[in-house]
Amino acid sequence: MNTQSEQRAPESADAYSTEGSYVHEGEEYTRDTAYIEDRITRDGRDGWPVEAGRYRLVAARACPWANRSIIVRRLLGLEDAISLGLPGPTHDARSWTFDLDPGGKDPVLGIERLQQAFFARFPDYPRGITVPAIVDVPSGGVVTNDFAQITLDFSTEWVDHHRPGAPALYPEDLREEIDTVNRRVYTEVNNGVYRCGFAGSQQAYEAAYDRLFTAVDWLEERLRTQRYFVGDTITEADVRLFTTLVRFDAVYHGHFKCNRSKLSELPVLSAYARDLFQTPGFGDTVDFVQIKRHYYIVHKDLNPTQIVPVGPDTAFWRTEHGRERLGGSPFGAGTAPGPVRPGEEVAPGHGA
């Protein structure tokens, strides 16, 4: 078993930034996908055993990758086991900051920047300071920022701390299919919108655009006759798709030039996304104000004026979707999560 001192950070020549460079002229956008791969498990094989109250999830509402972890934590009822730190929507080249908290410091970790948790464990950490990240509260050091694995481990390793009635988001009999669709959604949709937005040439942009909307058409057809992405209930696959869809009209359509059509113009996908948004655990984690501030202020190469759009009208998300006619039940044999915990609510006027 590795100890904390024996583990090493991934190697990279990247600067200390949250997402790395954005647009490189003449190049296709390529995401840096090397993360700290340590896992928090029941057997503690990486040196990080499941332990209620020990870890803090740091997850900015603005970020789609972090939004996933907030949704899954809430659906499974892990609020008492894993605390939540919420950086603000903007950052500089160094790090996400806790500028929304009193004194500009996370109240549990006592730090101003997430970067401090990465440096507490890896003083020469060479990669981007990304969210979501899980921090070991006693040591103040980051454990992992492997966003894809974090939510799977919430489902499979933290089962002893799930709320009664927690849904099965990663059921064993559907894992192969979930993994298959998740791979396509990640490459073509979740990351596909970024390939459009940060393309460094017309050719790269058009290729990314075609790939994205080929996948969008596939999703429209797949979801035409089934309420949820895989099986008859909400799974990890729905969570991963939702966080891109909910940002589509507010950001990706204009800011990233994904403008063949708005989500609201796609009859199947828009109804599917509204169905999820209106399900407890999804829409109540979405902060449209923070989402827009993040993309339009941080991405100065795409939006040098840093002007944040006023629209679109978010009332769309509360309109009727009609997806119940397709059958299925959002939580299967489980139940919906209860009210959002005090202190974790989306600010008034920031949702839909």
mmCIF file of C-alpha atoms in Angstrom:
data_model
loop_
_atom_site.group_PDB
_atom_site.id
_atom_site.type_symbol
_atom_site.label_atom_id
_atom_site.label_comp_id
_atom_site.label_asym_id
_atom_site.label_seq_id
_atom_site.Cartn_x
_atom_site.Cartn_y
_atom_site.Cartn_z
ATOM 1 C CA MET A 1 0.000 0.000 0.000
ATOM 2 C CA ASN A 2 1.345 3.423 -0.885
ATOM 3 C CA THR A 3 1.675 6.004 1.831
ATOM 4 C CA GLN A 4 0.998 9.668 1.229
ATOM 5 C CA SER A 5 4.714 10.457 1.210
ATOM 6 C CA GLU A 6 5.470 7.716 -1.305
ATOM 7 C CA GLN A 7 2.874 8.772 -3.830
ATOM 8 C CA ARG A 8 3.905 11.113 -6.603
ATOM 9 C CA ALA A 9 1.975 13.599 -8.640
ATOM 10 C CA PRO A 10 1.520 13.009 -12.365
ATOM 11 C CA GLU A 11 4.263 14.546 -14.462
ATOM 12 C CA SER A 12 3.529 17.395 -16.826
ATOM 13 C CA ALA A 13 5.063 20.549 -18.237
ATOM 14 C CA ASP A 14 1.761 22.402 -17.849
ATOM 15 C CA ALA A 15 1.642 25.634 -15.874
ATOM 16 C CA TYR A 16 -0.181 25.918 -12.575
ATOM 17 C CA SER A 17 -3.597 26.653 -13.983
ATOM 18 C CA THR A 18 -7.100 25.329 -13.627
ATOM 19 C CA GLU A 19 -7.685 24.161 -17.160
ATOM 20 C CA GLY A 20 -4.410 24.818 -18.916
ATOM 21 C CA SER A 21 -4.169 26.941 -22.030
ATOM 22 C CA TYR A 22 -7.287 27.417 -24.096
ATOM 23 C CA VAL A 23 -6.990 28.315 -27.777
ATOM 24 C CA HIS A 24 -3.793 27.363 -29.596
ATOM 25 C CA GLU A 25 -3.770 28.740 -33.117
ATOM 26 C CA GLY A 26 -3.954 26.074 -35.789
ATOM 27 C CA GLU A 27 -4.465 23.240 -33.331
ATOM 28 C CA GLU A 28 -7.301 21.004 -32.204
ATOM 29 C CA TYR A 29 -8.193 21.350 -28.529
ATOM 30 C CA THR A 30 -6.855 18.451 -26.448
ATOM 31 C CA ARG A 31 -7.839 18.100 -22.805
ATOM 32 C CA ASP A 32 -5.211 17.142 -20.253
ATOM 33 C CA THR A 33 -6.686 13.958 -18.772
ATOM 34 C CA ALA A 34 -3.977 12.976 -16.285
ATOM 35 C CA TYR A 35 -5.383 13.294 -12.782
ATOM 36 C CA ILE A 36 -4.392 12.151 -9.301
ATOM 37 C CA GLU A 37 -5.709 8.603 -9.474
ATOM 38 C CA ASP A 38 -5.783 7.762 -5.769
ATOM 39 C CA ARG A 39 -9.121 6.361 -4.634
ATOM 40 C CA ILE A 40 -10.977 6.420 -1.350
ATOM 41 C CA THR A 41 -12.095 2.827 -0.846
ATOM 42 C CA ARG A 42 -13.596 0.600 1.808
ATOM 43 C CA ASP A 43 -10.376 -1.402 2.074
ATOM 44 C CA GLY A 44 -8.174 1.713 1.995
ATOM 45 C CA ARG A 45 -5.817 0.093 -0.514
ATOM 46 C CA ASP A 46 -4.465 3.470 -1.718
ATOM 47 C CA GLY A 47 -4.023 4.693 1.830
ATOM 48 C CA TRP A 48 -7.389 6.477 1.916
ATOM 49 C CA PRO A 49 -10.080 4.459 3.694
ATOM 50 C CA VAL A 50 -13.742 5.435 3.586
ATOM 51 C CA GLU A 51 -14.315 7.403 6.766
ATOM 52 C CA ALA A 52 -17.279 9.680 7.422
ATOM 53 C CA GLY A 53 -16.270 13.237 8.223
ATOM 54 C CA ARG A 54 -12.661 12.879 7.093
ATOM 55 C CA TYR A 55 -12.911 14.226 3.544
ATOM 56 C CA ARG A 56 -14.165 17.420 1.934
ATOM 57 C CA LEU A 57 -15.446 17.595 -1.627
ATOM 58 C CA VAL A 58 -14.408 20.867 -3.270
ATOM 59 C CA ALA A 59 -16.676 21.439 -6.242
ATOM 60 C CA ALA A 60 -17.469 24.712 -8.012
ATOM 61 C CA ARG A 61 -21.089 24.970 -9.153
ATOM 62 C CA ALA A 62 -19.910 26.618 -12.367
ATOM 63 C CA CYS A 63 -17.971 23.578 -13.581
ATOM 64 C CA PRO A 64 -19.820 20.721 -15.342
ATOM 65 C CA TRP A 65 -17.316 18.104 -14.161
ATOM 66 C CA ALA A 66 -17.722 19.282 -10.560
ATOM 67 C CA ASN A 67 -21.504 19.613 -10.862
ATOM 68 C CA ARG A 68 -21.619 15.841 -11.433
ATOM 69 C CA SER A 69 -20.130 15.167 -8.021
ATOM 70 C CA ILE A 70 -22.514 17.586 -6.295
ATOM 71 C CA ILE A 71 -25.496 15.834 -7.904
ATOM 72 C CA VAL A 72 -24.330 12.302 -7.028
ATOM 73 C CA ARG A 73 -23.454 13.280 -3.452
ATOM 74 C CA ARG A 74 -26.963 14.683 -3.032
ATOM 75 C CA LEU A 75 -28.786 11.793 -4.733
ATOM 76 C CA LEU A 76 -26.988 9.246 -2.542
ATOM 77 C CA GLY A 77 -27.394 11.265 0.644
ATOM 78 C CA LEU A 78 -23.698 11.591 1.434
ATOM 79 C CA GLU A 79 -23.982 15.073 2.927
ATOM 80 C CA ASP A 80 -23.256 13.878 6.482
ATOM 81 C CA ALA A 81 -20.315 11.742 5.376
ATOM 82 C CA ILE A 82 -18.557 14.122 2.962
ATOM 83 C CA SER A 83 -18.647 17.863 3.504
ATOM 84 C CA LEU A 84 -18.875 20.298 0.581
ATOM 85 C CA GLY A 85 -16.670 23.290 -0.178
ATOM 86 C CA LEU A 86 -17.850 25.682 -2.883
ATOM 87 C CA PRO A 87 -15.312 27.906 -4.659
ATOM 88 C CA GLY A 88 -16.599 30.913 -6.539
ATOM 89 C CA PRO A 89 -17.236 30.828 -10.286
ATOM 90 C CA THR A 90 -14.100 32.669 -11.420
ATOM 91 C CA HIS A 91 -10.413 32.018 -10.977
ATOM 92 C CA ASP A 92 -7.041 33.171 -12.201
ATOM 93 C CA ALA A 93 -4.176 31.183 -13.661
ATOM 94 C CA ARG A 94 -3.233 29.872 -10.220
ATOM 95 C CA SER A 95 -6.362 28.358 -8.787
ATOM 96 C CA TRP A 96 -10.017 28.317 -7.901
ATOM 97 C CA THR A 97 -10.607 30.561 -4.890
ATOM 98 C CA PHE A 98 -13.017 30.531 -1.951
ATOM 99 C CA ASP A 99 -14.118 34.107 -2.509
ATOM 100 C CA LEU A 100 -17.764 33.310 -1.644
ATOM 101 C CA ASP A 101 -16.878 32.332 1.928
ATOM 102 C CA PRO A 102 -16.495 34.814 4.797
ATOM 103 C CA GLY A 103 -12.968 36.195 4.779
ATOM 104 C CA GLY A 104 -12.308 34.483 1.450
ATOM 105 C CA LYS A 105 -11.352 31.218 3.166
ATOM 106 C CA ASP A 106 -12.924 27.795 3.121
ATOM 107 C CA PRO A 107 -14.445 27.440 6.614
ATOM 108 C CA VAL A 108 -13.254 23.845 7.076
ATOM 109 C CA LEU A 109 -9.894 23.795 5.294
ATOM 110 C CA GLY A 110 -8.928 27.351 6.202
ATOM 111 C CA ILE A 111 -7.417 28.023 2.776
ATOM 112 C CA GLU A 112 -7.994 30.794 0.256
ATOM 113 C CA ARG A 113 -7.110 28.773 -2.842
ATOM 114 C CA LEU A 114 -7.629 25.162 -3.775
ATOM 115 C CA GLN A 115 -4.041 25.257 -4.980
ATOM 116 C CA GLN A 116 -2.953 25.220 -1.331
ATOM 117 C CA ALA A 117 -4.465 21.747 -0.846
ATOM 118 C CA PHE A 118 -2.637 20.430 -3.912
ATOM 119 C CA PHE A 119 0.662 21.944 -2.742
ATOM 120 C CA ALA A 120 0.121 20.588 0.775
ATOM 121 C CA ARG A 121 0.525 17.117 -0.667
ATOM 122 C CA PHE A 122 2.628 17.793 -3.773
ATOM 123 C CA PRO A 123 4.746 20.940 -3.280
ATOM 124 C CA ASP A 124 5.788 20.855 -6.941
ATOM 125 C CA TYR A 125 2.435 19.775 -8.379
ATOM 126 C CA PRO A 126 2.859 20.418 -12.113
ATOM 127 C CA ARG A 127 -0.640 20.150 -13.515
ATOM 128 C CA GLY A 128 -3.874 22.125 -13.493
ATOM 129 C CA ILE A 129 -5.657 22.773 -10.200
ATOM 130 C CA THR A 130 -9.023 21.262 -11.083
ATOM 131 C CA VAL A 131 -12.413 20.656 -9.537
ATOM 132 C CA PRO A 132 -13.890 18.458 -8.279
ATOM 133 C CA ALA A 133 -11.195 17.573 -5.810
ATOM 134 C CA ILE A 134 -11.424 15.631 -2.575
ATOM 135 C CA VAL A 135 -9.267 16.909 0.254
ATOM 136 C CA ASP A 136 -8.184 15.008 3.361
ATOM 137 C CA VAL A 137 -9.242 17.396 6.125
ATOM 138 C CA PRO A 138 -6.742 16.284 8.827
ATOM 139 C CA SER A 139 -3.698 16.742 6.573
ATOM 140 C CA GLY A 140 -5.145 19.477 4.351
ATOM 141 C CA GLY A 141 -3.803 17.671 1.283
ATOM 142 C CA VAL A 142 -5.641 16.728 -1.878
ATOM 143 C CA VAL A 143 -6.504 13.047 -2.271
ATOM 144 C CA THR A 144 -7.821 12.963 -5.836
ATOM 145 C CA ASN A 145 -9.172 15.130 -8.621
ATOM 146 C CA ASP A 146 -10.124 12.213 -10.866
ATOM 147 C CA PHE A 147 -13.642 13.477 -11.579
ATOM 148 C CA ALA A 148 -14.829 10.401 -13.468
ATOM 149 C CA GLN A 149 -13.827 7.989 -10.704
ATOM 150 C CA ILE A 150 -15.028 10.178 -7.829
ATOM 151 C CA THR A 151 -18.714 9.732 -8.640
ATOM 152 C CA LEU A 152 -18.362 6.008 -9.332
ATOM 153 C CA ASP A 153 -16.710 5.561 -5.941
ATOM 154 C CA PHE A 154 -19.494 7.531 -4.273
ATOM 155 C CA SER A 155 -21.829 4.832 -5.615
ATOM 156 C CA THR A 156 -19.700 1.758 -4.970
ATOM 157 C CA GLU A 157 -17.303 2.484 -2.090
ATOM 158 C CA TRP A 158 -19.428 4.733 0.127
ATOM 159 C CA VAL A 159 -22.470 2.414 0.236
ATOM 160 C CA ASP A 160 -22.403 2.124 4.030
ATOM 161 C CA HIS A 161 -23.064 5.860 4.213
ATOM 162 C CA HIS A 162 -25.820 6.100 1.593
ATOM 163 C CA ARG A 163 -29.174 7.411 2.803
ATOM 164 C CA PRO A 164 -32.064 4.947 3.113
ATOM 165 C CA GLY A 165 -33.712 4.778 -0.302
ATOM 166 C CA ALA A 166 -30.632 5.946 -2.212
ATOM 167 C CA PRO A 167 -30.913 5.064 -5.912
ATOM 168 C CA ALA A 168 -28.624 2.599 -7.650
ATOM 169 C CA LEU A 169 -26.744 4.956 -9.962
ATOM 170 C CA TYR A 170 -24.209 2.360 -11.099
ATOM 171 C CA PRO A 171 -25.983 -1.014 -10.886
ATOM 172 C CA GLU A 172 -23.808 -4.013 -11.651
ATOM 173 C CA ASP A 173 -26.084 -5.429 -14.339
ATOM 174 C CA LEU A 174 -25.941 -2.171 -16.338
ATOM 175 C CA ARG A 175 -22.317 -1.164 -15.803
ATOM 176 C CA GLU A 176 -21.037 -2.386 -19.154
ATOM 177 C CA GLU A 177 -23.689 -0.407 -21.040
ATOM 178 C CA ILE A 178 -23.251 2.650 -18.797
ATOM 179 C CA ASP A 179 -19.495 2.589 -19.375
ATOM 180 C CA THR A 180 -19.986 2.271 -23.130
ATOM 181 C CA VAL A 181 -22.369 5.209 -23.506
ATOM 182 C CA ASN A 182 -20.339 7.289 -21.065
ATOM 183 C CA ARG A 183 -17.246 6.919 -23.240
ATOM 184 C CA ARG A 184 -19.087 8.226 -26.274
ATOM 185 C CA VAL A 185 -20.786 11.039 -24.375
ATOM 186 C CA TYR A 186 -17.482 12.130 -22.855
ATOM 187 C CA THR A 187 -15.528 12.246 -26.107
ATOM 188 C CA GLU A 188 -18.278 13.593 -28.371
ATOM 189 C CA VAL A 189 -20.481 15.727 -26.088
ATOM 190 C CA ASN A 190 -18.996 16.575 -22.667
ATOM 191 C CA ASN A 191 -15.593 17.303 -24.176
ATOM 192 C CA GLY A 192 -16.993 17.870 -27.668
ATOM 193 C CA VAL A 193 -18.337 21.305 -26.798
ATOM 194 C CA TYR A 194 -14.862 22.277 -25.558
ATOM 195 C CA ARG A 195 -13.276 21.046 -28.778
ATOM 196 C CA CYS A 196 -15.590 23.422 -30.630
ATOM 197 C CA GLY A 197 -14.988 26.358 -28.327
ATOM 198 C CA PHE A 198 -11.227 26.082 -28.109
ATOM 199 C CA ALA A 199 -10.501 24.987 -31.670
ATOM 200 C CA GLY A 200 -7.445 26.792 -33.034
ATOM 201 C CA SER A 201 -8.408 26.649 -36.706
ATOM 202 C CA GLN A 202 -11.491 26.663 -38.880
ATOM 203 C CA GLN A 203 -10.806 23.077 -39.893
ATOM 204 C CA ALA A 204 -10.487 21.893 -36.306
ATOM 205 C CA TYR A 205 -13.664 23.731 -35.334
ATOM 206 C CA GLU A 206 -15.739 22.312 -38.183
ATOM 207 C CA ALA A 207 -14.539 18.781 -37.490
ATOM 208 C CA ALA A 208 -15.421 19.166 -33.811
ATOM 209 C CA TYR A 209 -18.793 20.707 -34.683
ATOM 210 C CA ASP A 210 -19.687 17.796 -36.966
ATOM 211 C CA ARG A 211 -18.709 15.248 -34.328
ATOM 212 C CA LEU A 212 -20.722 17.019 -31.656
ATOM 213 C CA PHE A 213 -23.936 17.220 -33.616
ATOM 214 C CA THR A 214 -23.602 13.678 -34.940
ATOM 215 C CA ALA A 215 -23.680 12.645 -31.293
ATOM 216 C CA VAL A 216 -26.562 15.025 -30.555
ATOM 217 C CA ASP A 217 -28.599 13.373 -33.318
ATOM 218 C CA TRP A 218 -27.772 9.960 -31.852
ATOM 219 C CA LEU A 219 -28.983 11.104 -28.444
ATOM 220 C CA GLU A 220 -32.205 12.510 -29.894
ATOM 221 C CA GLU A 221 -32.940 9.168 -31.495
ATOM 222 C CA ARG A 222 -31.923 7.026 -28.516
ATOM 223 C CA LEU A 223 -33.987 9.008 -26.015
ATOM 224 C CA ARG A 224 -37.060 9.269 -28.227
ATOM 225 C CA THR A 225 -38.539 6.034 -26.885
ATOM 226 C CA GLN A 226 -36.887 5.667 -23.464
ATOM 227 C CA ARG A 227 -37.111 8.055 -20.529
ATOM 228 C CA TYR A 228 -33.608 7.519 -19.181
ATOM 229 C CA PHE A 229 -30.287 6.934 -20.869
ATOM 230 C CA VAL A 230 -29.678 3.369 -19.640
ATOM 231 C CA GLY A 231 -32.427 1.248 -18.114
ATOM 232 C CA ASP A 232 -35.640 2.483 -16.523
ATOM 233 C CA THR A 233 -34.159 4.681 -13.800
ATOM 234 C CA ILE A 234 -31.641 7.472 -13.379
ATOM 235 C CA THR A 235 -28.041 6.277 -13.542
ATOM 236 C CA GLU A 236 -24.551 7.734 -13.679
ATOM 237 C CA ALA A 237 -25.039 8.075 -17.437
ATOM 238 C CA ASP A 238 -27.861 10.574 -16.984
ATOM 239 C CA VAL A 239 -25.834 12.627 -14.520
ATOM 240 C CA ARG A 240 -22.900 12.910 -16.917
ATOM 241 C CA LEU A 241 -25.038 13.958 -19.857
ATOM 242 C CA PHE A 242 -27.185 16.374 -17.867
ATOM 243 C CA THR A 243 -24.385 18.685 -16.747
ATOM 244 C CA THR A 244 -23.491 19.444 -20.370
ATOM 245 C CA LEU A 245 -27.083 19.815 -21.535
ATOM 246 C CA VAL A 246 -27.998 22.226 -18.745
ATOM 247 C CA ARG A 247 -25.170 24.554 -19.851
ATOM 248 C CA PHE A 248 -25.838 24.283 -23.559
ATOM 249 C CA ASP A 249 -28.058 27.276 -24.279
ATOM 250 C CA ALA A 250 -26.550 29.476 -21.575
ATOM 251 C CA VAL A 251 -22.950 28.965 -22.698
ATOM 252 C CA TYR A 252 -22.066 26.420 -25.341
ATOM 253 C CA HIS A 253 -24.445 27.528 -28.091
ATOM 254 C CA GLY A 254 -22.954 31.024 -28.309
ATOM 255 C CA HIS A 255 -19.700 31.129 -26.382
ATOM 256 C CA PHE A 256 -18.417 27.851 -27.843
ATOM 257 C CA LYS A 257 -20.067 28.292 -31.281
ATOM 258 C CA CYS A 258 -22.117 25.080 -30.926
ATOM 259 C CA ASN A 259 -24.888 26.829 -32.818
ATOM 260 C CA ARG A 260 -26.532 24.393 -35.196
ATOM 261 C CA SER A 261 -29.436 24.425 -32.790
ATOM 262 C CA LYS A 262 -30.196 25.334 -29.210
ATOM 263 C CA LEU A 263 -31.121 22.636 -26.738
ATOM 264 C CA SER A 264 -34.534 24.268 -26.462
ATOM 265 C CA GLU A 265 -35.024 23.608 -30.185
ATOM 266 C CA LEU A 266 -34.370 19.861 -29.857
ATOM 267 C CA PRO A 267 -37.701 18.287 -28.892
ATOM 268 C CA VAL A 268 -36.388 15.064 -27.357
ATOM 269 C CA LEU A 269 -33.226 16.239 -25.651
ATOM 270 C CA SER A 270 -34.827 19.380 -24.283
ATOM 271 C CA ALA A 271 -37.697 17.376 -22.750
ATOM 272 C CA TYR A 272 -35.238 14.822 -21.353
ATOM 273 C CA ALA A 273 -33.089 17.556 -19.812
ATOM 274 C CA ARG A 274 -36.127 19.315 -18.305
ATOM 275 C CA ASP A 275 -37.309 16.021 -16.832
ATOM 276 C CA LEU A 276 -33.980 15.630 -15.043
ATOM 277 C CA PHE A 277 -33.826 19.292 -14.040
ATOM 278 C CA GLN A 278 -37.194 18.983 -12.330
ATOM 279 C CA THR A 279 -36.055 15.855 -10.465
ATOM 280 C CA PRO A 280 -34.771 16.532 -6.918
ATOM 281 C CA GLY A 281 -30.982 16.420 -6.913
ATOM 282 C CA PHE A 282 -30.486 17.871 -10.384
ATOM 283 C CA GLY A 283 -31.961 21.333 -10.935
ATOM 284 C CA ASP A 284 -31.512 22.280 -7.306
ATOM 285 C CA THR A 285 -27.726 22.069 -7.786
ATOM 286 C CA VAL A 286 -27.615 24.316 -10.876
ATOM 287 C CA ASP A 287 -26.531 27.957 -10.570
ATOM 288 C CA PHE A 288 -26.970 29.662 -13.952
ATOM 289 C CA VAL A 289 -25.445 32.932 -12.746
ATOM 290 C CA GLN A 290 -22.234 31.219 -11.653
ATOM 291 C CA ILE A 291 -22.136 29.131 -14.832
ATOM 292 C CA LYS A 292 -22.269 32.184 -17.084
ATOM 293 C CA ARG A 293 -19.844 34.198 -14.968
ATOM 294 C CA HIS A 294 -17.311 31.394 -15.117
ATOM 295 C CA TYR A 295 -17.249 30.896 -18.860
ATOM 296 C CA TYR A 296 -17.675 34.484 -20.006
ATOM 297 C CA ILE A 297 -15.266 36.026 -17.478
ATOM 298 C CA VAL A 298 -12.540 33.387 -17.234
ATOM 299 C CA HIS A 299 -12.248 32.644 -20.959
ATOM 300 C CA LYS A 300 -10.848 36.029 -21.913
ATOM 301 C CA ASP A 301 -9.372 34.657 -25.130
ATOM 302 C CA LEU A 302 -12.911 33.890 -26.330
ATOM 303 C CA ASN A 303 -14.637 36.858 -24.672
ATOM 304 C CA PRO A 304 -12.090 39.666 -24.177
ATOM 305 C CA THR A 305 -14.721 42.161 -22.979
ATOM 306 C CA GLN A 306 -15.793 39.747 -20.218
ATOM 307 C CA ILE A 307 -19.386 40.876 -20.718
ATOM 308 C CA VAL A 308 -21.778 38.259 -19.317
ATOM 309 C CA PRO A 309 -25.024 37.716 -21.261
ATOM 310 C CA VAL A 310 -28.286 38.402 -19.475
ATOM 311 C CA GLY A 311 -30.221 35.563 -21.116
ATOM 312 C CA PRO A 312 -31.469 33.055 -21.886
ATOM 313 C CA ASP A 313 -34.713 32.935 -19.914
ATOM 314 C CA THR A 314 -34.341 30.068 -17.445
ATOM 315 C CA ALA A 315 -38.118 29.688 -17.010
ATOM 316 C CA PHE A 316 -37.819 27.159 -19.852
ATOM 317 C CA TRP A 317 -36.444 24.635 -17.356
ATOM 318 C CA ARG A 318 -39.698 24.550 -15.395
ATOM 319 C CA THR A 319 -41.994 23.938 -18.374
ATOM 320 C CA GLU A 320 -43.827 20.661 -18.902
ATOM 321 C CA HIS A 321 -41.789 17.870 -20.441
ATOM 322 C CA GLY A 322 -44.239 14.980 -20.847
ATOM 323 C CA ARG A 323 -41.599 12.304 -20.389
ATOM 324 C CA GLU A 324 -43.655 10.362 -17.838
ATOM 325 C CA ARG A 325 -45.554 8.745 -20.717
ATOM 326 C CA LEU A 326 -42.415 6.736 -21.551
ATOM 327 C CA GLY A 327 -42.594 4.911 -18.218
ATOM 328 C CA GLY A 328 -39.697 4.347 -15.917
ATOM 329 C CA SER A 329 -39.228 5.736 -12.440
ATOM 330 C CA PRO A 330 -36.458 8.200 -11.570
ATOM 331 C CA PHE A 331 -35.306 6.427 -8.408
ATOM 332 C CA GLY A 332 -36.524 2.890 -9.092
ATOM 333 C CA ALA A 333 -37.197 1.130 -5.804
ATOM 334 C CA GLY A 334 -35.565 4.049 -3.976
ATOM 335 C CA THR A 335 -36.773 7.494 -3.038
ATOM 336 C CA ALA A 336 -36.041 11.097 -3.877
ATOM 337 C CA PRO A 337 -33.525 12.986 -1.743
ATOM 338 C CA GLY A 338 -34.915 15.366 0.844
ATOM 339 C CA PRO A 339 -34.585 19.134 0.886
ATOM 340 C CA VAL A 340 -31.230 20.701 0.089
ATOM 341 C CA ARG A 341 -29.125 21.049 3.205
ATOM 342 C CA PRO A 342 -28.999 24.530 4.798
ATOM 343 C CA GLY A 343 -25.989 26.385 3.493
ATOM 344 C CA GLU A 344 -25.865 24.344 0.285
ATOM 345 C CA GLU A 345 -28.804 25.992 -1.484
ATOM 346 C CA VAL A 346 -28.383 27.722 -4.841
ATOM 347 C CA ALA A 347 -28.614 31.466 -4.223
ATOM 348 C CA PRO A 348 -32.027 33.047 -4.818
ATOM 349 C CA GLY A 349 -32.396 34.180 -8.402
ATOM 350 C CA HIS A 350 -29.544 31.990 -9.628
ATOM 351 C CA GLY A 351 -31.619 28.936 -10.566
ATOM 352 C CA ALA A 352 -34.724 28.518 -12.680
#
